Coordinates of C-alpha atoms and ligand atoms in Angstrom, one line a residue:
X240 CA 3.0 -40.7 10.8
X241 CA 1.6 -38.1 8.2
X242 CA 3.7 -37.4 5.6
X243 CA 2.6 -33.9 5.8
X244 CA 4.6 -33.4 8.7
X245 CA 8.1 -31.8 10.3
X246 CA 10.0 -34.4 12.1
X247 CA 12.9 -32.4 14.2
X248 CA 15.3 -33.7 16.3
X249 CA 16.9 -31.1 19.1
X250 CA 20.3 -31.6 19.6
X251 CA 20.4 -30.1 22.4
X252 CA 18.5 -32.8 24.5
X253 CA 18.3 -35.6 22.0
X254 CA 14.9 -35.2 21.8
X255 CA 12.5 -36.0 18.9
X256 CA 9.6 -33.9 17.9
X257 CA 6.9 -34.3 15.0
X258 CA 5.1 -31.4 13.8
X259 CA 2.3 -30.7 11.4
X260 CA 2.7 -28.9 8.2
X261 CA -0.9 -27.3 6.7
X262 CA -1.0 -25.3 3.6
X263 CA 3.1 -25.6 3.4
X264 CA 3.6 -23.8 7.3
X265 CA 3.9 -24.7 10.5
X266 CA 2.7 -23.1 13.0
X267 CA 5.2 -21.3 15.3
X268 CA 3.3 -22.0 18.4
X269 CA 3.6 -26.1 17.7
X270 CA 7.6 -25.4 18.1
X271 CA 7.0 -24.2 22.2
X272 CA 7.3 -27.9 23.0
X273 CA 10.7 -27.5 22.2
X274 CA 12.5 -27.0 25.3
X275 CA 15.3 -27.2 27.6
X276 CA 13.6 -27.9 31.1
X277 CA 10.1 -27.2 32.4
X278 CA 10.2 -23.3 33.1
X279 CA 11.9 -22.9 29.5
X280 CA 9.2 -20.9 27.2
X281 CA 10.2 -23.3 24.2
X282 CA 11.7 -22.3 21.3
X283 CA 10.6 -19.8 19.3
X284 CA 11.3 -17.8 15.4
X285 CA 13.6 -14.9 14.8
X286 CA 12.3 -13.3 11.5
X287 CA 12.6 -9.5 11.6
X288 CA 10.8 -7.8 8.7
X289 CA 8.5 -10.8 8.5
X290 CA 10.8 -12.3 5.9
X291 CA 9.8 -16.0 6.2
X292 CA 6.1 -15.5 8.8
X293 CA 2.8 -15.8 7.3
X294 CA 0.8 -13.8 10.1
X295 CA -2.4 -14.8 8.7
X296 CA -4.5 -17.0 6.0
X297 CA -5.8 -14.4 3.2
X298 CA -7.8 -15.6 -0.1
X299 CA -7.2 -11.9 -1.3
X300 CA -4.1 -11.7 -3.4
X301 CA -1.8 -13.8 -4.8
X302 CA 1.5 -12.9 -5.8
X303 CA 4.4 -15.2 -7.0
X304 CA 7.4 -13.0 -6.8
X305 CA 9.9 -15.1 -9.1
X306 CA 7.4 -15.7 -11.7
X307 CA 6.4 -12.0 -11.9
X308 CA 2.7 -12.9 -11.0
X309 CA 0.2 -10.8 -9.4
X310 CA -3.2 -12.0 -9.0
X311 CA -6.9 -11.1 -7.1
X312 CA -9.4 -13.5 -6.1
X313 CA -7.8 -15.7 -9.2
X314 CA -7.8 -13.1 -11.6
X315 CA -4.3 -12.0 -13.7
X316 CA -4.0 -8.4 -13.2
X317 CA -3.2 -7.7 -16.5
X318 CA -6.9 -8.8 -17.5
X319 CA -8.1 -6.9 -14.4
X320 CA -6.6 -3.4 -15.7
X321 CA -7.3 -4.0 -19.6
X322 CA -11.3 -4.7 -18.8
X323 CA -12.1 -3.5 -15.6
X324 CA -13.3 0.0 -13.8
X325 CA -11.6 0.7 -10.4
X326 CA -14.7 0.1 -8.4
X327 CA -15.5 -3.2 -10.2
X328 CA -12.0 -4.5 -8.9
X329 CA -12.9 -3.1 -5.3
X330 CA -15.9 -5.1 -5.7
X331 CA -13.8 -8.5 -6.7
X332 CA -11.6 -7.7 -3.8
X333 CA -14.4 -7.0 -1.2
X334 CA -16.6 -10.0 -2.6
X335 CA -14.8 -12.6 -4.0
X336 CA -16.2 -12.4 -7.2
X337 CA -16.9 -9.9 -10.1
X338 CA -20.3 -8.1 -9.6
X339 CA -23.2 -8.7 -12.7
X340 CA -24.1 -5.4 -13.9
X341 CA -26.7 -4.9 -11.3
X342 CA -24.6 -5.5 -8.5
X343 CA -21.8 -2.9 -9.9
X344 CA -24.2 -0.3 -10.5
X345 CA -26.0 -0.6 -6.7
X346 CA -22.1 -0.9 -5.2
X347 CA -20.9 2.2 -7.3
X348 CA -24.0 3.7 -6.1
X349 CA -23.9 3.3 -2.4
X350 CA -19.3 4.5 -2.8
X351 CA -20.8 7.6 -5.0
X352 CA -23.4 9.0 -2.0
X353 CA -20.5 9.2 0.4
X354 CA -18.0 11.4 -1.6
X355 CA -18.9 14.5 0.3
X356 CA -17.3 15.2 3.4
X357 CA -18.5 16.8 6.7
X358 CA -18.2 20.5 6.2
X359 CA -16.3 20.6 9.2
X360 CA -13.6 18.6 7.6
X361 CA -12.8 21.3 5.6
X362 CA -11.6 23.3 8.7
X363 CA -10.0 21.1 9.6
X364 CA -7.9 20.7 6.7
X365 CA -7.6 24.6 6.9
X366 CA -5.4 24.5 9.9
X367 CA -2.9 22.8 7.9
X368 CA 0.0 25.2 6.8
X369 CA 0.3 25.7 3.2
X370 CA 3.0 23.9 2.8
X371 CA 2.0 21.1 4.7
X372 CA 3.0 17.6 3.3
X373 CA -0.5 16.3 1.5
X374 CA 0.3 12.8 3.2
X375 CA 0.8 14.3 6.8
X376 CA -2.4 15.9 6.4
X377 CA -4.2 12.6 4.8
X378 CA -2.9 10.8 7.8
X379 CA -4.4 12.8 10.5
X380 CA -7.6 13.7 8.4
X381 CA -8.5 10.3 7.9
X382 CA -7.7 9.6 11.7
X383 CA -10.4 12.6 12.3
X384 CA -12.8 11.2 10.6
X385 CA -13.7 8.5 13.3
X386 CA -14.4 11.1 15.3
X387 CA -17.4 12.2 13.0
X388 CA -18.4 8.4 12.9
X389 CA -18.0 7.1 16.4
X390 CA -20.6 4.4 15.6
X391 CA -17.6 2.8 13.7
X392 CA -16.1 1.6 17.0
X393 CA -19.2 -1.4 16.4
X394 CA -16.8 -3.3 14.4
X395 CA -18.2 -6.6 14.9
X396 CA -21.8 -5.2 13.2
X397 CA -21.2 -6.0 9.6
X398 CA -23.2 -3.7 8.3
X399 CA -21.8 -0.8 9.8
X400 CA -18.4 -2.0 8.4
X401 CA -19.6 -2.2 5.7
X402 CA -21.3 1.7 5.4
X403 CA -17.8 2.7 6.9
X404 CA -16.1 1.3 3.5
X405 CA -18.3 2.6 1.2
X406 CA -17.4 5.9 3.7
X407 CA -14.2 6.0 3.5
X408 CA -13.8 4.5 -0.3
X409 CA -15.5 7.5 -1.5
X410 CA -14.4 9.8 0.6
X411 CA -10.6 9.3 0.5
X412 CA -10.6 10.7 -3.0
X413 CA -12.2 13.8 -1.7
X414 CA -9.6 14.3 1.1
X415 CA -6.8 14.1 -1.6
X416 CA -8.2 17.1 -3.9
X417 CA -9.2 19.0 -0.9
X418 CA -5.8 18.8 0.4
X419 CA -4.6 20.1 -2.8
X420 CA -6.7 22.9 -3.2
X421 CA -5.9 23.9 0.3
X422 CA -2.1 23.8 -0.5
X423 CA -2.1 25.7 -3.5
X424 CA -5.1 28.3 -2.2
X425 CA -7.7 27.0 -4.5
X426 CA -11.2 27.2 -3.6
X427 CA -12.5 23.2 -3.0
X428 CA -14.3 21.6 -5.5
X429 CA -17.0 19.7 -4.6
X430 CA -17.4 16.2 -5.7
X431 CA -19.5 15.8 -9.1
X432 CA -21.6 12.4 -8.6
X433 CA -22.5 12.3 -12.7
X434 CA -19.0 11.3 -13.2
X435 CA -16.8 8.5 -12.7
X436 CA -14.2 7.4 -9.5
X437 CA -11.3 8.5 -11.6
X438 CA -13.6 11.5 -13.4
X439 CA -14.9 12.6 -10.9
X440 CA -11.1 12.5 -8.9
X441 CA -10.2 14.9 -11.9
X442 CA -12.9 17.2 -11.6
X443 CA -12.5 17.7 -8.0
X444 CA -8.6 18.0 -8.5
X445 CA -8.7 20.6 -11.4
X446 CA -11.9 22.3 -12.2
X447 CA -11.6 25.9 -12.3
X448 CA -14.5 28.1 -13.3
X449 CA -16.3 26.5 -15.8
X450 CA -19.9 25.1 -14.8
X451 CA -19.2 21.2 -15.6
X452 CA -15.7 20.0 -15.5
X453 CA -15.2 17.5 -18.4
X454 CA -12.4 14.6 -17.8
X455 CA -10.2 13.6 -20.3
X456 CA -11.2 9.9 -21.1
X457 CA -7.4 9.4 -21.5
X458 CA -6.5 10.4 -18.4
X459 CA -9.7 9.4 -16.7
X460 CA -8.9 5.6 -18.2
X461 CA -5.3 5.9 -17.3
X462 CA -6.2 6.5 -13.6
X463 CA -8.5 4.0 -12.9
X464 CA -5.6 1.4 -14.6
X465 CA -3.1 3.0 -11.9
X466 CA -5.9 2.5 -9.4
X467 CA -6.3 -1.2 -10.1
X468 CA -2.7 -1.3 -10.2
X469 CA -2.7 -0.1 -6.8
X470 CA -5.6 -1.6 -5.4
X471 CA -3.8 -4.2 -3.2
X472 CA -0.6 -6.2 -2.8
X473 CA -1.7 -8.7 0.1
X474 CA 0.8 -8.4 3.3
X475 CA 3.2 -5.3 2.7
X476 CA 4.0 -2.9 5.2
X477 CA 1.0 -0.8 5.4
X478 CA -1.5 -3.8 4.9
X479 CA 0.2 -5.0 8.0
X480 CA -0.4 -1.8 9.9
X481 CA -3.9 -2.1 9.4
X482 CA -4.3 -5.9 10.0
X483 CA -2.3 -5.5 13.4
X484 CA -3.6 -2.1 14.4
X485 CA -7.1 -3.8 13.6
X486 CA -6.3 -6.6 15.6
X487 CA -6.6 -4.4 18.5
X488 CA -10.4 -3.6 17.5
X489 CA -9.3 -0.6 16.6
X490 CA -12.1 1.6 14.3
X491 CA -11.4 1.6 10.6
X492 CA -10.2 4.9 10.4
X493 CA -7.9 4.7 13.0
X494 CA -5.9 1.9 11.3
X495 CA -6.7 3.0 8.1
X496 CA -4.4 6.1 9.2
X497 CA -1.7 3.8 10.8
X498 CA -1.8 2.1 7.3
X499 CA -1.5 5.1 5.4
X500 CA 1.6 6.3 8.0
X501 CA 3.2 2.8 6.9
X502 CA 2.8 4.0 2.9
X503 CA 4.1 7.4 3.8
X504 CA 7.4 5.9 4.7
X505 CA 10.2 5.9 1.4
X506 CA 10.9 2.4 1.4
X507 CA 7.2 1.9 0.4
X508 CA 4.4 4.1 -1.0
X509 CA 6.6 7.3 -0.7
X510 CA 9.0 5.2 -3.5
X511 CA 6.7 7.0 -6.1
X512 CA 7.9 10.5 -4.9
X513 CA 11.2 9.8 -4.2
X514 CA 12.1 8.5 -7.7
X515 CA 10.9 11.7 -9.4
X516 CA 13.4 13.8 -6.8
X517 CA 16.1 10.9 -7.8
X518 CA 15.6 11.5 -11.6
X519 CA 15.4 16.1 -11.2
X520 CA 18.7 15.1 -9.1
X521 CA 19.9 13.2 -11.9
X522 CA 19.0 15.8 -14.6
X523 CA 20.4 14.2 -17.4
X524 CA 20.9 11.3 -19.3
X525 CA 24.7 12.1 -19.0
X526 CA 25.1 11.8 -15.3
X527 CA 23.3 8.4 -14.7
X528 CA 26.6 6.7 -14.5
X529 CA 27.6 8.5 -11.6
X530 CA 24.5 8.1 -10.0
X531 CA 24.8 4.3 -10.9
X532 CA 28.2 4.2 -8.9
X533 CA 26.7 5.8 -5.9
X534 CA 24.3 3.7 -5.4
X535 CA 26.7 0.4 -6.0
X536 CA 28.8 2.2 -3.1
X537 CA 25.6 2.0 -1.1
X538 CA 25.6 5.7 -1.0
X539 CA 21.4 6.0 -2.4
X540 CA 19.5 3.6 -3.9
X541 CA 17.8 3.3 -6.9
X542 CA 14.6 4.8 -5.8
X543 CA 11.4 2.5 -8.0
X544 CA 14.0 -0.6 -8.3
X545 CA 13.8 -3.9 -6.2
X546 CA 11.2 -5.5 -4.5
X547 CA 10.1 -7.7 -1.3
X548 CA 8.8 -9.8 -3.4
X549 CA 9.3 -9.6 -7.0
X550 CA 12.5 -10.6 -8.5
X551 CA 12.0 -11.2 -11.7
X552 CA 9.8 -8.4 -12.5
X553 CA 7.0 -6.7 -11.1
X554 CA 4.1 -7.4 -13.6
X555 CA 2.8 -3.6 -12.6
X556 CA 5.8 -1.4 -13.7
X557 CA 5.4 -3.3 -17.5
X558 CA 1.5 -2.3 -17.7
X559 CA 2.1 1.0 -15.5
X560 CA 4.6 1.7 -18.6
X561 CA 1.9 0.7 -21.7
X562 CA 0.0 3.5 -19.7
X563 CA 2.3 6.2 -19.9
X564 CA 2.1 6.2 -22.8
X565 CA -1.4 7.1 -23.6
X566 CA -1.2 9.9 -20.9
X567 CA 2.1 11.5 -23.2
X568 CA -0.3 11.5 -26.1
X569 CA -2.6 13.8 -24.4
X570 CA 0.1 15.6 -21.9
X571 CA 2.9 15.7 -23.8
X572 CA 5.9 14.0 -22.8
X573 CA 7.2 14.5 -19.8
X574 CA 11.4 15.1 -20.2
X575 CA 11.8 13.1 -16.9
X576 CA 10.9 9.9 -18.8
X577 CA 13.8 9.9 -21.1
X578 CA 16.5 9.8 -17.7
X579 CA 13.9 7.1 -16.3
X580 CA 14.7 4.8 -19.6
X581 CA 17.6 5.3 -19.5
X582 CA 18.4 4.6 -15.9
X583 CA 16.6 1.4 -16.4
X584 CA 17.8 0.5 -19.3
X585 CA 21.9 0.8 -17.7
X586 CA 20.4 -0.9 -14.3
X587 CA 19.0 -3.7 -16.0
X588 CA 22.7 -4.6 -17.9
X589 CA 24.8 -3.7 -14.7
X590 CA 25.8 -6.8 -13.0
X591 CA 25.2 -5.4 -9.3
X592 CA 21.3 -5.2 -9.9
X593 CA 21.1 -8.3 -11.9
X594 CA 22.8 -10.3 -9.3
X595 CA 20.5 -9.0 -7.0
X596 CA 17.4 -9.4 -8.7
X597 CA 16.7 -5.7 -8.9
X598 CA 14.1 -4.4 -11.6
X599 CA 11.7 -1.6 -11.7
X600 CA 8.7 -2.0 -9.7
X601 CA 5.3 -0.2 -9.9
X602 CA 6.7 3.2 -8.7
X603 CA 9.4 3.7 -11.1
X604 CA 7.2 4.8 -13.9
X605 CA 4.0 5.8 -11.9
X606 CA 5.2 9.2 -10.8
X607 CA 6.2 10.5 -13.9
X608 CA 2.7 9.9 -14.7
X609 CA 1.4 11.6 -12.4
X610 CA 3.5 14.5 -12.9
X611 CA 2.6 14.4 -16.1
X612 CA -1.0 14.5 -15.6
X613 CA -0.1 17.8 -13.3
X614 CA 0.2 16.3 -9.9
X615 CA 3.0 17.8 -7.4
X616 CA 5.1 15.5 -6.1
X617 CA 4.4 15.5 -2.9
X618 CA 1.0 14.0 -3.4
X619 CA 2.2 10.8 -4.9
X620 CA 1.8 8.7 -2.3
X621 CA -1.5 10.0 -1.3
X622 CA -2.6 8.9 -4.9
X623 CA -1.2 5.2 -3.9
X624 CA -3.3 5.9 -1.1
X625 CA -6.3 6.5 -2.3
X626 CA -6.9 3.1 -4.0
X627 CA -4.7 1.1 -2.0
X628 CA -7.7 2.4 0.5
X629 CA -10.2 -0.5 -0.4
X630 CA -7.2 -2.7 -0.4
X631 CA -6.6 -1.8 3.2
X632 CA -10.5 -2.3 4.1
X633 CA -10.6 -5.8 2.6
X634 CA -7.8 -7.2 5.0
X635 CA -9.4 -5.4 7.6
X636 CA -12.9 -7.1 7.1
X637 CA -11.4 -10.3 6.2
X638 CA -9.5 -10.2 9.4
X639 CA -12.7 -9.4 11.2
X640 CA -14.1 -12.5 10.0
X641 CA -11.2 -15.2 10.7
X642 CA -11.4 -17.0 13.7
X643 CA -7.4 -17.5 14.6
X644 CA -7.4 -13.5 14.3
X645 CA -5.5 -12.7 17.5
X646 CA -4.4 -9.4 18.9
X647 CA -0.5 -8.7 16.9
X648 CA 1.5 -9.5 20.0
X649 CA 5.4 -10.7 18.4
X650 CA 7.6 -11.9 21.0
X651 CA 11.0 -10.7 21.2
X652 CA 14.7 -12.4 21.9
X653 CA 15.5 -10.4 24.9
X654 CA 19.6 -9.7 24.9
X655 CA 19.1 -6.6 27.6
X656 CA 20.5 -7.1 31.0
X657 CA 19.7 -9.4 33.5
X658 CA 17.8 -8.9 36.9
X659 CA 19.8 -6.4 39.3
X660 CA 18.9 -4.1 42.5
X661 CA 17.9 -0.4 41.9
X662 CA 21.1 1.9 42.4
X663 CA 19.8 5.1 44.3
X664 CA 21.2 8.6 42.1
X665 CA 24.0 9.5 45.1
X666 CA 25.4 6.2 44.8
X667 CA 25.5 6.0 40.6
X668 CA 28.7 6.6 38.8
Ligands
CMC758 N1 19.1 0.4 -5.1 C1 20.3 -0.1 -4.8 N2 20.5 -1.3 -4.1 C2 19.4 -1.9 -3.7 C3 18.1 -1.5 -3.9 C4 18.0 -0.3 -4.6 N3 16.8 0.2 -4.9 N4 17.2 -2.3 -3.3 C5 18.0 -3.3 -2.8 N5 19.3 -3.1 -2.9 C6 20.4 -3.9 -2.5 C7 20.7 -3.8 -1.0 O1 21.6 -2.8 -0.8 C8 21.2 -5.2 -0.7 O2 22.5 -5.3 -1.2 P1 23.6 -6.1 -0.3 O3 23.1 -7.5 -0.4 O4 24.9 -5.9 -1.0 O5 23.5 -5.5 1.1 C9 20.3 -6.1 -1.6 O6 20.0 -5.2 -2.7 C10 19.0 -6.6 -0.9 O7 18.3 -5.4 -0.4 P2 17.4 -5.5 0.8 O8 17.2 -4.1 1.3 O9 17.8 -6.5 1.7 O10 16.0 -6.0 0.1 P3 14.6 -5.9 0.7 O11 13.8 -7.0 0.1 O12 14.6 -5.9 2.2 O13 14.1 -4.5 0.3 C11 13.0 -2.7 -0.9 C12 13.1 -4.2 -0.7 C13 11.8 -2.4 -1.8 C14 12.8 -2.0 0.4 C15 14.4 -2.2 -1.6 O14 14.6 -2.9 -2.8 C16 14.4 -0.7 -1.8 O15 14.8 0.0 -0.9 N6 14.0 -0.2 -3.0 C17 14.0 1.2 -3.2 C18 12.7 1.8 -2.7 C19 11.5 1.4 -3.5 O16 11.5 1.6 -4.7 N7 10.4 1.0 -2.8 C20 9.1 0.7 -3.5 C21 8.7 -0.7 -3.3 S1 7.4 -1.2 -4.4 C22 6.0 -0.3 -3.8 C23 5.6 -0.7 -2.5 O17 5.6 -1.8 -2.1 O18 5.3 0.3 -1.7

């Protein structure tokens, strides 16, 4: 017998089973011989919220949670944000490997001739009411964007899932200003192709009348670091929207809007937004105690602490907080970030988040950036959104391409009633 196996014995029947183990798993399907009599369906997991299921192989992303580690392809993400653009890490992620000069300048090329969007987009986004949330309206404009690109349904042609990345990489960005503009009754901006991702994000966001908007290169280098921060995190919540949405051959900008819907959700990429109302609720440094105590009584949480995975710490909050810092040398400091020091500095003594592993993770410290840099709040997650975007279409193609990819089907333990005869309405109680 292989070592590298599972020998389980079912006390229920006395029976013996052995079952391969393969890269540390089992697979779930192996465990159906397990049953009680012929027309039994075998035994199956029970592991809501995914806790203990890998639902796919991935050579993406590697994280290891307890040792605070987050790597792509191989690479230490701190290295990553010190020497890399955005695009070059969308690259790594999309290929493997880090591009030679060449092969970064033809792959920023091909992103940068897609960053204008359909004109008819823009009425689209015009029936939005001004006070529409920006991450309601990135949902359902990205959604309307397969209608534009119907040839997008061929998902099995690689090259035209590949022209829908470089689509919707470049695009995404685009969406996000225009959706600001329309909600504070700015004219658009159109996208400037001389400058950079994160530039050219800026000038789109904030240019006003002059001819040639000119980034900050603080700012602009701050932004493609929280970019890279957020570029992917292998199988969180709205990864897994995609991948199982995906499953279903579903266009990429379908599931990239079921993705996105997963992000919008406060328990994930709408943590960025919700910290910044937890520390204006706050207000001061005074009243964090009391806010500490309400959350030990399970009242809130402590919106930008915890983590799925990380329980040490999450290796993005400490470079996330290195960049702060340059963007306060240019902006100012932002009051908020005194309260958010603070607050994390009393969390990480109290004995309620130590013993449960709670530190900050990467949206404790990211939206005070971003509202420092003159973002409203209510975009924040769209900005998680918009690099998180390539992140999204990496699983997506790398799902295309692996032969156990199934259709996401999970069973269910059904505890509903049993089998009875229809009761006509006269005769119901
Ligand atoms: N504040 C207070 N208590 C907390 C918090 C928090 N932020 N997070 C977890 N706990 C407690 C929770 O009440 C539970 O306590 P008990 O064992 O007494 O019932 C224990 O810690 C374990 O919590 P959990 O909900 O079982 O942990 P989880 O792994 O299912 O949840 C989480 C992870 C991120 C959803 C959660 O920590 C949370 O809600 N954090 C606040 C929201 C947030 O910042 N989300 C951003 C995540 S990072 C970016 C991203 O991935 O999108």
């Amino acid at each position: 017998m292989s070592n590298q196996s599972l020998t389980i014995t079912d006390n229920r029947t006395g029976k013996t089973y052995t079952i391969p183990i393969e890269h540390g798993a089992i697979r779930a399907t192996d465990l159906r011989q397990i049953k009680l009599s012929d027309d039994d369906p075998g035994l199956c997991t029970y592991d809501p919220g995914f806790m203990n299921t890998a639902a796919c192989k991935s050579r993406i992303t590697f994280i290891d949670g307890d040792k605070g580690i987050l790597e792509y392809r191989g690479y230490p993400i701190e290295q990553l944000a010190e020497h890399c653009t955005f695009l070059e890490v969308a690259y790594l992620l999309y290929h493997g490997e880090l591009p030679n000069r060449t092969q970064l300048k033809e792959w920023t090329d091909q992103i940068t001739r897609h960053t204008i969007l359909h004109e008819n987009v823009k009425q689209f986004i015009a029936g939005f009411r001004y006070d529409a949330h920006p991450m309601g309206m990135f949902v359902g404009t990205v959604a309307a964007l397969s209608t534009f690109y119907p040839e997008a349904k061929n998902i099995h042609d690689p090259a035209v899932r590949r022209k829908q990345y470089f689509r919707l990489v470049a695009k995404v960005p685009t969406i996000a200003a225009f959706i600001y503009r329309h909600n504070i009754g700015m004219p658009y901006a159109y996208p400037d192709n001389d400058l950079s991702y994160t530039g050219n994000f800026l000038n789109m966001m904030f240019k006003k009348t002059e001819l040639k908007y000119k980034p900050d290169p603080a700012l602009e280098r701050a932004l493609e670091i929280l970019f890279i921060l957020h570029a992917d995190h292998e199988q969180n919540c709205s990864t897994t929207a995609m991948r199982s949405v995906g499953s279903a051959n579903t266009d990429p900008y379908s599931a990239l809007a079921a993705a996105a819907a997963a992000l919008y959700g406060p328990l994930h990429g709408g943590a960025n937004e919700a910290v910044l109302r937890m520390l204006r609720e706050i207000g001061s440094k005074d009243r964090i105690p009391e806010y500490i105590k309400r959350c030990k009584a399970g009242e809130v949480r402590l919106m930008g602490f915890g983590h799925r995975v990380y329980k040490n710490y999450d290796p993005r909050a400490k470079i996330i907080k290195q960049a702060a810092d340059a963007v306060f040398e240019v902006t100012g400091k932002n009051p908020l970030i005194d309260i958010a020091v603070e607050l994390e500095r009393i969390a990480l003594e109290d004995e309620y988040f130590v013993k449960r592993r709670l530190y900050p993770n990467v949206d404790f410290y990211s939206g005070i950036i971003y509202e420092a840099m003159g973002l409203p709040t209510d975009l924040f997650t769209v900005m998680f959104a918009i690099p998180r975007t390539a992140g999204w279409l990496t699983h997506w193609e790398e799902l295309l391409q692996d032969p156990d990819t199934k259709i996401a089907r999970p069973k269910q333990l059904y505890l509903g009633s049993p089998r009875r005869e229809f009761v006509p309405m006269d005769q119901r109680p």
